[in-house]
Short mmCIF file of C-alpha atoms in Angstrom, two decimals:
data_model
loop_
_atom_site.label_atom_id
_atom_site.label_comp_id
_atom_site.label_asym_id
_atom_site.label_seq_id
_atom_site.Cartn_x
_atom_site.Cartn_y
_atom_site.Cartn_z
CA MET A 1 65.91 120.74 41.89
CA PHE A 2 63.21 122.85 43.50
CA GLY A 3 59.83 122.57 45.18
CA TYR A 4 58.05 119.26 45.06
CA LEU A 5 60.57 117.84 42.56
CA LYS A 6 63.42 118.05 45.07
CA SER A 7 64.41 114.77 46.71
CA PRO A 8 63.74 114.95 50.47
CA GLN A 9 66.52 114.66 53.05
CA PRO A 10 67.03 111.37 54.96
CA ALA A 11 64.61 111.02 57.85
CA VAL A 12 65.40 110.01 61.42
CA ALA A 13 66.39 106.35 61.39
CA VAL A 14 63.83 103.81 62.56
CA SER A 15 65.47 101.87 65.40
CA GLU A 16 63.12 98.92 65.92
CA PRO A 17 64.01 95.98 63.61
CA GLU A 18 60.42 94.75 63.49
CA GLN A 19 59.19 98.19 62.46
CA VAL A 20 61.89 98.35 59.77
CA ASN A 21 60.77 95.00 58.38
CA GLU A 22 57.12 96.01 58.46
CA LEU A 23 57.75 99.32 56.70
CA TYR A 24 59.92 97.70 54.05
CA ARG A 25 57.33 95.03 53.30
CA TYR A 26 54.52 97.60 53.14
CA TRP A 27 56.25 100.12 50.91
CA ARG A 28 57.89 97.57 48.58
CA PHE A 29 54.46 96.19 47.76
CA HIS A 30 52.73 99.55 47.35
CA ILE A 31 55.55 101.18 45.38
CA MET A 32 55.66 98.23 42.98
CA LEU A 33 51.87 98.30 42.53
CA THR A 34 51.83 102.07 41.92
CA MET A 35 54.81 102.01 39.54
CA TYR A 36 53.22 99.14 37.64
CA LEU A 37 49.95 100.98 37.13
CA GLY A 38 51.67 104.23 36.21
CA TYR A 39 54.04 102.75 33.64
CA ALA A 40 51.25 100.72 32.02
CA VAL A 41 49.25 103.94 31.55
CA PHE A 42 52.30 105.67 30.02
CA TYR A 43 52.02 103.02 27.30
CA LEU A 44 48.33 103.74 26.77
CA THR A 45 49.26 107.30 25.81
CA ARG A 46 52.15 106.25 23.59
CA LYS A 47 51.19 103.14 21.67
CA ASN A 48 47.68 104.37 20.85
CA PHE A 49 49.26 106.14 17.86
CA ASN A 50 50.29 102.82 16.28
CA TYR A 51 46.84 101.28 16.45
CA ALA A 52 44.93 104.35 15.32
CA MET A 53 47.37 104.75 12.40
CA PRO A 54 45.34 102.98 9.65
CA ALA A 55 42.25 105.10 10.45
CA MET A 56 44.36 108.29 10.58
CA LEU A 57 45.81 107.49 7.14
CA ALA A 58 42.32 107.19 5.68
CA ASP A 59 40.72 110.15 7.52
CA LEU A 60 43.46 112.77 7.24
CA GLY A 61 44.96 111.80 3.88
CA LEU A 62 48.41 111.11 5.32
CA ASP A 63 50.85 108.64 3.78
CA LYS A 64 53.34 106.16 5.27
CA ALA A 65 56.21 108.65 5.05
CA ASP A 66 54.25 111.18 7.15
CA ILE A 67 53.52 108.57 9.79
CA GLY A 68 57.10 107.29 9.65
CA MET A 69 58.48 110.81 10.12
CA MET A 70 56.23 111.42 13.14
CA GLY A 71 57.39 108.14 14.62
CA THR A 72 61.06 108.98 14.05
CA LEU A 73 60.72 112.45 15.61
CA PHE A 74 58.89 110.91 18.56
CA TYR A 75 61.60 108.34 19.23
CA ILE A 76 64.49 110.81 18.89
CA THR A 77 62.81 113.22 21.31
CA TYR A 78 61.86 110.42 23.68
CA GLY A 79 65.42 109.08 23.75
CA CYS A 80 66.87 112.53 24.48
CA SER A 81 64.26 113.10 27.18
CA LYS A 82 65.06 109.74 28.75
CA PHE A 83 68.74 110.62 29.09
CA LEU A 84 68.28 114.20 30.32
CA SER A 85 65.43 113.33 32.66
CA GLY A 86 67.50 110.39 33.92
CA ILE A 87 70.25 112.76 35.03
CA ILE A 88 67.70 115.03 36.69
CA SER A 89 65.67 112.24 38.28
CA ASP A 90 68.70 110.91 40.17
CA ARG A 91 68.34 114.01 42.39
CA SER A 92 64.56 114.34 42.28
CA ASN A 93 61.56 112.96 44.13
CA PRO A 94 60.23 110.17 41.88
CA ARG A 95 56.65 110.41 43.15
CA TYR A 96 56.20 113.90 41.66
CA PHE A 97 58.61 113.56 38.76
CA MET A 98 56.78 110.52 37.39
CA GLY A 99 53.33 111.79 38.37
CA PHE A 100 53.73 115.20 36.71
CA GLY A 101 55.08 113.52 33.58
CA LEU A 102 52.03 111.27 33.30
CA ILE A 103 49.62 114.16 33.84
CA ALA A 104 51.38 116.17 31.13
CA THR A 105 51.33 113.33 28.59
CA GLY A 106 47.62 112.85 29.26
CA ILE A 107 46.89 116.51 28.52
CA VAL A 108 48.93 116.34 25.29
CA ASN A 109 47.00 113.24 24.16
CA ILE A 110 43.68 115.01 24.70
CA LEU A 111 44.87 117.96 22.58
CA PHE A 112 46.12 115.53 19.92
CA GLY A 113 42.66 114.02 19.65
CA PHE A 114 41.19 117.42 18.77
CA SER A 115 43.81 118.25 16.09
CA SER A 116 43.95 117.60 12.33
CA SER A 117 46.90 119.56 10.87
CA LEU A 118 50.03 117.49 10.19
CA LEU A 119 52.20 120.24 11.65
CA VAL A 120 50.14 120.52 14.85
CA LEU A 121 49.93 116.74 15.21
CA SER A 122 53.70 116.43 14.78
CA CYS A 123 54.44 119.16 17.34
CA LEU A 124 52.07 117.63 19.89
CA TRP A 125 53.51 114.15 19.37
CA ILE A 126 57.04 115.50 19.91
CA LEU A 127 55.85 117.18 23.12
CA ASN A 128 54.25 113.91 24.17
CA ALA A 129 57.60 112.16 23.60
CA TRP A 130 59.32 114.63 25.92
CA PHE A 131 56.97 113.92 28.83
CA GLN A 132 56.98 110.19 28.09
CA GLY A 133 60.68 110.27 28.98
CA TRP A 134 59.72 111.11 32.57
CA GLY A 135 58.40 107.60 33.21
CA TRP A 136 61.35 105.21 33.04
CA PRO A 137 64.14 106.94 35.07
CA PRO A 138 62.16 107.34 38.33
CA CYS A 139 61.18 103.68 38.11
CA SER A 140 64.79 102.55 37.63
CA LYS A 141 65.77 104.64 40.66
CA LEU A 142 63.06 103.04 42.79
CA MET A 143 63.87 99.53 41.55
CA THR A 144 67.55 99.86 42.49
CA THR A 145 66.90 101.44 45.90
CA TRP A 146 64.01 99.25 47.14
CA TYR A 147 65.07 95.86 45.68
CA SER A 148 68.56 94.36 46.06
CA ARG A 149 70.84 92.81 43.44
CA SER A 150 70.25 89.13 44.24
CA GLU A 151 66.45 89.48 43.98
CA ARG A 152 66.17 92.35 41.48
CA GLY A 153 65.92 90.21 38.34
CA LEU A 154 62.51 88.85 39.34
CA TRP A 155 61.20 92.15 40.71
CA TRP A 156 62.45 94.18 37.73
CA SER A 157 61.00 91.66 35.27
CA LEU A 158 57.67 91.76 37.12
CA TRP A 159 57.61 95.56 36.91
CA SER A 160 58.70 95.56 33.25
CA THR A 161 55.61 93.56 32.29
CA ALA A 162 53.63 96.76 32.92
CA HIS A 163 54.36 97.92 29.39
CA ASN A 164 53.20 94.54 28.07
CA VAL A 165 49.91 95.00 29.93
CA GLY A 166 49.57 98.54 28.58
CA GLY A 167 50.72 97.42 25.15
CA ALA A 168 48.24 94.53 25.09
CA LEU A 169 45.27 96.64 26.25
CA ILE A 170 45.75 99.64 23.97
CA PRO A 171 45.31 97.86 20.59
CA LEU A 172 41.97 96.48 21.75
CA LEU A 173 40.90 99.79 23.31
CA ALA A 174 42.08 101.83 20.29
CA ALA A 175 40.45 99.47 17.81
CA TYR A 176 37.14 99.55 19.71
CA LEU A 177 37.11 103.34 20.01
CA THR A 178 38.22 103.82 16.38
CA LEU A 179 35.65 101.47 14.87
CA ASN A 180 32.74 102.56 17.05
CA TYR A 181 33.47 106.28 17.39
CA SER A 182 36.60 107.83 15.86
CA TRP A 183 40.37 107.50 16.01
CA ARG A 184 40.29 110.75 18.01
CA TYR A 185 38.73 108.97 20.99
CA GLY A 186 41.73 106.62 20.91
CA PHE A 187 43.75 109.58 22.20
CA ILE A 188 41.20 111.47 24.30
CA VAL A 189 40.13 108.53 26.47
CA PRO A 190 43.68 107.30 27.31
CA GLY A 191 44.62 110.94 27.97
CA LEU A 192 41.89 111.29 30.58
CA ILE A 193 42.99 108.02 32.20
CA ALA A 194 46.59 109.27 32.32
CA VAL A 195 45.66 112.50 34.11
CA LEU A 196 43.77 110.60 36.82
CA VAL A 197 46.51 108.01 37.34
CA GLY A 198 49.14 110.77 37.40
CA PHE A 199 47.50 112.27 40.47
CA PHE A 200 47.40 108.79 42.01
CA LEU A 201 51.20 108.48 41.52
CA CYS A 202 51.78 111.80 43.27
CA TRP A 203 49.79 110.45 46.21
CA ARG A 204 51.17 106.92 46.59
CA LEU A 205 54.82 106.83 45.42
CA ARG A 206 57.74 107.50 47.77
CA ASP A 207 61.47 108.26 47.43
CA LYS A 208 64.45 106.17 48.61
CA PRO A 209 64.18 104.10 51.82
CA VAL A 210 66.48 106.48 53.73
CA THR A 211 63.93 109.28 53.25
CA LEU A 212 61.55 107.19 55.38
CA GLY A 213 64.18 106.49 58.05
CA LEU A 214 64.97 102.99 56.73
CA PRO A 215 68.41 101.45 56.09
CA THR A 216 69.53 100.84 52.52
CA VAL A 217 68.13 97.71 50.93
CA GLY A 218 71.61 96.13 50.82
CA ARG A 219 71.98 96.46 54.59
CA TRP A 220 68.40 95.34 55.20
CA ARG A 221 68.88 92.13 53.20
CA SER A 222 72.65 91.73 53.87
CA ASP A 223 73.15 91.41 50.12
CA ARG A 224 76.88 91.26 49.32
CA LEU A 225 76.47 92.27 45.68
CA GLU A 226 74.28 95.20 46.63
CA LEU A 227 76.63 96.40 49.38
CA ALA A 228 79.54 96.21 46.96
CA GLN A 229 77.80 98.59 44.58
CA GLU A 230 76.74 100.91 47.41
CA CYS A 231 80.42 101.35 48.42
CA GLU A 232 81.62 102.39 44.96
CA GLY A 233 82.49 106.02 44.24
CA ILE A 234 82.08 107.31 47.79
CA GLY A 235 82.88 111.03 47.98
CA LEU A 236 82.54 111.71 44.25
CA SER A 237 80.40 114.58 42.99
CA HIS A 238 77.40 114.00 40.72
CA SER A 239 79.35 115.15 37.67
CA GLU A 240 82.29 112.87 38.53
CA ILE A 241 79.96 109.92 39.01
CA LEU A 242 78.28 110.64 35.68
CA LYS A 243 81.60 110.80 33.85
CA LYS A 244 83.22 107.75 35.48
CA TYR A 245 80.31 105.35 35.81
CA VAL A 246 78.25 106.27 32.74
CA LEU A 247 80.01 108.22 30.00
CA SER A 248 83.40 106.47 30.36
CA ASN A 249 82.04 103.02 31.18
CA LYS A 250 82.79 100.60 28.32
CA TYR A 251 80.09 98.17 29.44
CA ILE A 252 77.47 100.91 29.33
CA TRP A 253 78.50 101.65 25.73
CA LEU A 254 78.23 97.97 24.74
CA LEU A 255 74.78 97.78 26.29
CA ALA A 256 73.80 100.99 24.50
CA PHE A 257 74.76 99.65 21.05
CA SER A 258 72.96 96.37 21.82
CA TYR A 259 69.86 98.36 22.74
CA VAL A 260 69.88 100.07 19.33
CA LEU A 261 69.47 96.72 17.58
CA VAL A 262 66.97 95.26 20.06
CA TYR A 263 64.75 98.31 19.64
CA ILE A 264 64.95 98.18 15.85
CA VAL A 265 63.36 94.72 16.03
CA ARG A 266 60.92 95.54 18.82
CA THR A 267 59.71 98.82 17.30
CA ALA A 268 59.53 97.47 13.75
CA ILE A 269 57.28 94.60 14.81
CA ASN A 270 55.22 96.74 17.17
CA ASP A 271 54.74 99.73 14.84
CA TRP A 272 54.46 98.02 11.46
CA GLY A 273 53.15 94.59 12.45
CA ASN A 274 49.45 95.38 12.06
CA LEU A 275 50.10 97.06 8.70
CA TYR A 276 52.02 93.96 7.56
CA LEU A 277 49.10 91.70 8.44
CA THR A 278 46.46 93.97 6.87
CA GLU A 279 48.36 94.72 3.65
CA GLN A 280 50.24 91.49 3.04
CA HIS A 281 47.68 89.00 4.32
CA GLY A 282 44.38 90.89 4.16
CA TYR A 283 43.38 90.66 7.83
CA GLY A 284 40.98 93.19 9.36
CA LEU A 285 42.16 95.77 11.89
CA ILE A 286 40.83 93.92 14.95
CA THR A 287 42.28 90.58 13.79
CA ALA A 288 45.68 92.17 13.13
CA ASN A 289 45.63 93.92 16.50
CA ILE A 290 44.84 90.63 18.24
CA ALA A 291 48.11 89.25 16.82
CA LEU A 292 49.90 92.34 18.13
CA SER A 293 48.36 91.70 21.55
CA LEU A 294 49.98 88.25 21.47
CA PHE A 295 53.30 89.98 20.82
CA GLU A 296 52.78 91.81 24.13
CA LEU A 297 51.61 88.64 25.87
CA GLY A 298 54.78 86.87 24.74
CA GLY A 299 56.78 89.79 26.08
CA PHE A 300 54.99 89.54 29.43
CA ILE A 301 56.01 85.90 29.85
CA GLY A 302 59.47 86.36 28.34
CA SER A 303 60.35 89.19 30.72
CA LEU A 304 59.43 87.10 33.75
CA VAL A 305 61.41 84.09 32.50
CA ALA A 306 64.44 86.25 31.70
CA GLY A 307 64.45 87.99 35.10
CA TRP A 308 63.84 84.80 37.08
CA GLY A 309 66.49 82.92 35.09
CA SER A 310 69.14 85.60 35.53
CA ASP A 311 68.60 85.48 39.33
CA LYS A 312 68.16 81.77 39.92
CA LEU A 313 70.23 80.17 37.13
CA PHE A 314 73.10 82.64 36.79
CA GLY A 315 73.39 84.27 40.23
CA GLY A 316 72.45 87.80 39.18
CA ASN A 317 74.58 87.84 36.00
CA ARG A 318 72.37 89.10 33.16
CA GLY A 319 74.77 88.12 30.32
CA PRO A 320 73.91 84.44 29.69
CA MET A 321 70.15 85.03 29.59
CA ASN A 322 70.68 88.00 27.27
CA LEU A 323 72.64 85.80 24.85
CA ILE A 324 70.08 82.97 24.91
CA PHE A 325 67.21 85.34 24.23
CA SER A 326 69.07 87.16 21.43
CA ILE A 327 69.42 83.86 19.56
CA GLY A 328 65.68 83.35 20.02
CA ILE A 329 64.96 86.79 18.51
CA PHE A 330 66.76 85.86 15.29
CA LEU A 331 65.06 82.46 14.96
CA SER A 332 61.53 83.78 15.62
CA VAL A 333 61.90 86.72 13.20
CA ALA A 334 63.22 84.35 10.53
CA ALA A 335 60.25 82.05 11.12
CA LEU A 336 57.71 84.86 10.60
CA TRP A 337 59.46 85.86 7.38
CA LEU A 338 60.36 82.51 5.82
CA MET A 339 57.82 79.93 7.04
CA PRO A 340 56.40 78.12 3.98
CA MET A 341 52.82 77.96 5.27
CA THR A 342 50.75 81.00 6.19
CA GLY A 343 47.76 81.19 8.47
CA PHE A 344 46.63 83.36 11.32
CA VAL A 345 47.48 80.81 14.03
CA LEU A 346 51.05 80.34 12.78
CA GLN A 347 51.63 84.05 12.28
CA ALA A 348 50.15 84.94 15.66
CA GLY A 349 52.41 82.28 17.19
CA CYS A 350 55.43 83.95 15.58
CA PHE A 351 54.38 87.31 16.98
CA PHE A 352 54.11 85.69 20.42
CA ALA A 353 57.59 84.13 20.07
CA ILE A 354 59.18 87.39 18.90
CA GLY A 355 57.65 89.21 21.87
CA PHE A 356 58.86 86.48 24.24
CA PHE A 357 62.47 86.77 23.09
CA VAL A 358 62.63 90.55 22.42
CA PHE A 359 61.35 91.70 25.79
CA GLY A 360 63.87 89.58 27.70
CA PRO A 361 66.92 91.58 26.50
CA GLN A 362 64.84 94.76 26.44
CA MET A 363 64.36 94.36 30.18
CA LEU A 364 67.75 92.84 31.10
CA ILE A 365 69.87 95.40 29.22
CA GLY A 366 68.28 98.26 31.15
CA MET A 367 68.78 96.43 34.43
CA ALA A 368 72.39 95.54 33.55
CA ALA A 369 73.07 99.23 32.84
CA ALA A 370 71.81 100.16 36.32
CA GLU A 371 73.94 97.44 37.92
CA CYS A 372 77.10 98.31 35.94
CA SER A 373 76.81 101.92 37.09
CA HIS A 374 76.79 103.78 40.41
CA LYS A 375 73.88 103.71 42.84
CA ASP A 376 73.47 107.48 42.45
CA SER A 377 73.52 107.37 38.63
CA THR A 378 71.00 104.64 37.83
CA GLY A 379 68.64 107.12 36.20
CA ALA A 380 71.44 108.55 34.08
CA ALA A 381 72.77 105.10 33.13
CA THR A 382 69.40 103.69 32.14
CA GLY A 383 68.52 106.98 30.46
CA PHE A 384 71.77 106.90 28.48
CA VAL A 385 71.20 103.40 27.11
CA GLY A 386 67.57 104.41 26.59
CA LEU A 387 68.74 107.26 24.38
CA PHE A 388 70.48 104.72 22.14
CA ALA A 389 67.48 102.41 22.31
CA TYR A 390 65.25 105.06 20.84
CA MET A 391 67.80 105.87 18.18
CA GLY A 392 67.10 102.29 17.13
CA ALA A 393 63.39 102.93 17.45
CA ALA A 394 63.80 106.05 15.28
CA LEU A 395 65.52 103.94 12.62
CA ALA A 396 62.43 101.74 12.61
CA GLY A 397 60.30 104.78 11.70
CA TYR A 398 61.00 106.91 8.64
CA PRO A 399 64.22 105.11 7.49
CA LEU A 400 62.50 101.73 7.60
CA ALA A 401 59.50 103.21 5.78
CA LEU A 402 61.87 104.23 2.95
CA VAL A 403 63.29 100.70 2.86
CA MET A 404 59.76 99.30 2.51
CA GLU A 405 58.91 101.75 -0.26
CA HIS A 406 61.87 100.51 -2.33
CA TYR A 407 62.17 96.85 -1.27
CA GLN A 408 58.71 96.08 0.15
CA TRP A 409 58.36 93.68 3.06
CA ALA A 410 61.41 91.62 2.02
CA GLY A 411 63.57 94.66 2.80
CA PHE A 412 61.76 95.11 6.12
CA PHE A 413 62.56 91.57 7.27
CA THR A 414 66.13 91.71 5.97
CA VAL A 415 66.82 94.73 8.17
CA ILE A 416 65.34 93.36 11.38
CA SER A 417 66.83 89.88 10.86
CA SER A 418 70.29 91.41 10.46
CA ALA A 419 69.79 93.50 13.60
CA ALA A 420 68.73 90.42 15.57
CA ALA A 421 71.82 88.50 14.45
CA VAL A 422 74.28 91.19 15.64
CA VAL A 423 72.71 91.63 19.10
CA GLY A 424 74.19 88.36 20.36
CA LEU A 425 77.71 89.31 19.26
CA LEU A 426 77.62 92.57 21.21
CA LEU A 427 76.41 90.80 24.37
CA LEU A 428 79.16 88.15 24.43
CA PRO A 429 81.42 90.13 26.88
CA PHE A 430 78.63 89.95 29.47
CA LEU A 431 78.93 86.19 29.82
CA LYS A 432 81.38 86.97 32.62
CA ALA A 433 79.90 88.05 35.95
CA GLN A 434 79.22 91.78 36.28
CA ALA A 435 81.15 91.88 39.55
CA THR A 436 84.04 89.59 40.44
CA GLU A 437 84.05 87.78 43.76
CA GLY A 438 87.20 89.65 44.83
CA VAL A 439 85.66 93.07 44.29
CA VAL A 440 82.49 91.99 46.03
CA ALA A 441 84.37 90.69 49.04
CA VAL A 442 86.48 93.84 49.44
CA ASN A 443 83.53 96.20 49.09
CA TYR A 444 81.36 94.05 51.34
CA GLU A 445 83.92 94.21 54.15
CA ALA A 446 84.20 97.96 53.68
CA ALA A 447 80.41 98.31 53.99
CA ARG A 448 80.16 96.41 57.26
#
């Protein structure tokens, strides 16, 4: 790492306990607020494509296969960027890494709004995907260094609702700009917002607590589970940590394969849901996008319930809540597909339920990956499972478009229902605690 992107060295330790407490309280609040705003705006410059899609099809003469291919290329690039930037971000300063990424994605969105060629649009959207991958890893690093294991479920779930806020706002903003001006403004306006917020991130974010002279969060809160993880892999190099705790970790691989299936369902509903409502049921664009906003609202509530439940009901073990929510995904998708009566209220309710149950595992799997890994490889671990997640998202693009061309919407729902059913099977090993009491006790004594 070089320049501003390099993670700063630990500062002189703050000796006064009251000052330590005050600084921790101040920066935990402000870092959470800044991360929340930044990650919500990342979604404004990513999901605007989905909601401008019907107008783009009509204006530029594109077909579903063109849109599906752009979506697939986006998700493949985004997944690769998430993994590679995760490795890099573990040794970088998150305030500039995340801030520069948001500024770059804003500039790309503005250029996208002024383009018309399919080739140029595709290249810009791939470039956007690359910089979008700079958002998640710095946040996972900050979440695991500023919030301890026993409380992290609630804090992580609170932060993860940022993409529900961004995802709920962008369909309304994109629909308004598209209907009153042009689909191009659905990219230019969010792009301008992203550039401004990117500079705000560079100003307000900070690195790990030790760079401010504070003790680790595990020592500050005397969290046994957190101290146990902090003691793992002492003396290993970055490459050894990456190999042992990420690439050779069987639990990381199980989480990665689960993420593929969760993201097939999430992306299919999010990317094709408004087209399903407009084509199959004849709703207008704004009405269909309102239903999609309920999908995000359901995700907002579901993420909070999943995080709170994993902390309070299962003592920091993410497995049981993951399994409960995966069953809910299957039942809610089946209800949207097979319910005998149709009507906007019922269908919107199904979108809400799918969002509620999908975003629980979507949030918990990423957090479980960070907690099953090393403290210095959280970006790489979450980036690795994120790579697989967006392989699933890519499958929900062009491949799923081909399924719909041959088997219509029945094929669409068959695919995502099957994916939802298998998620629960892959998550069964996580019903056991992620750290045994014996390991925790040994590592805790070593950390004292």
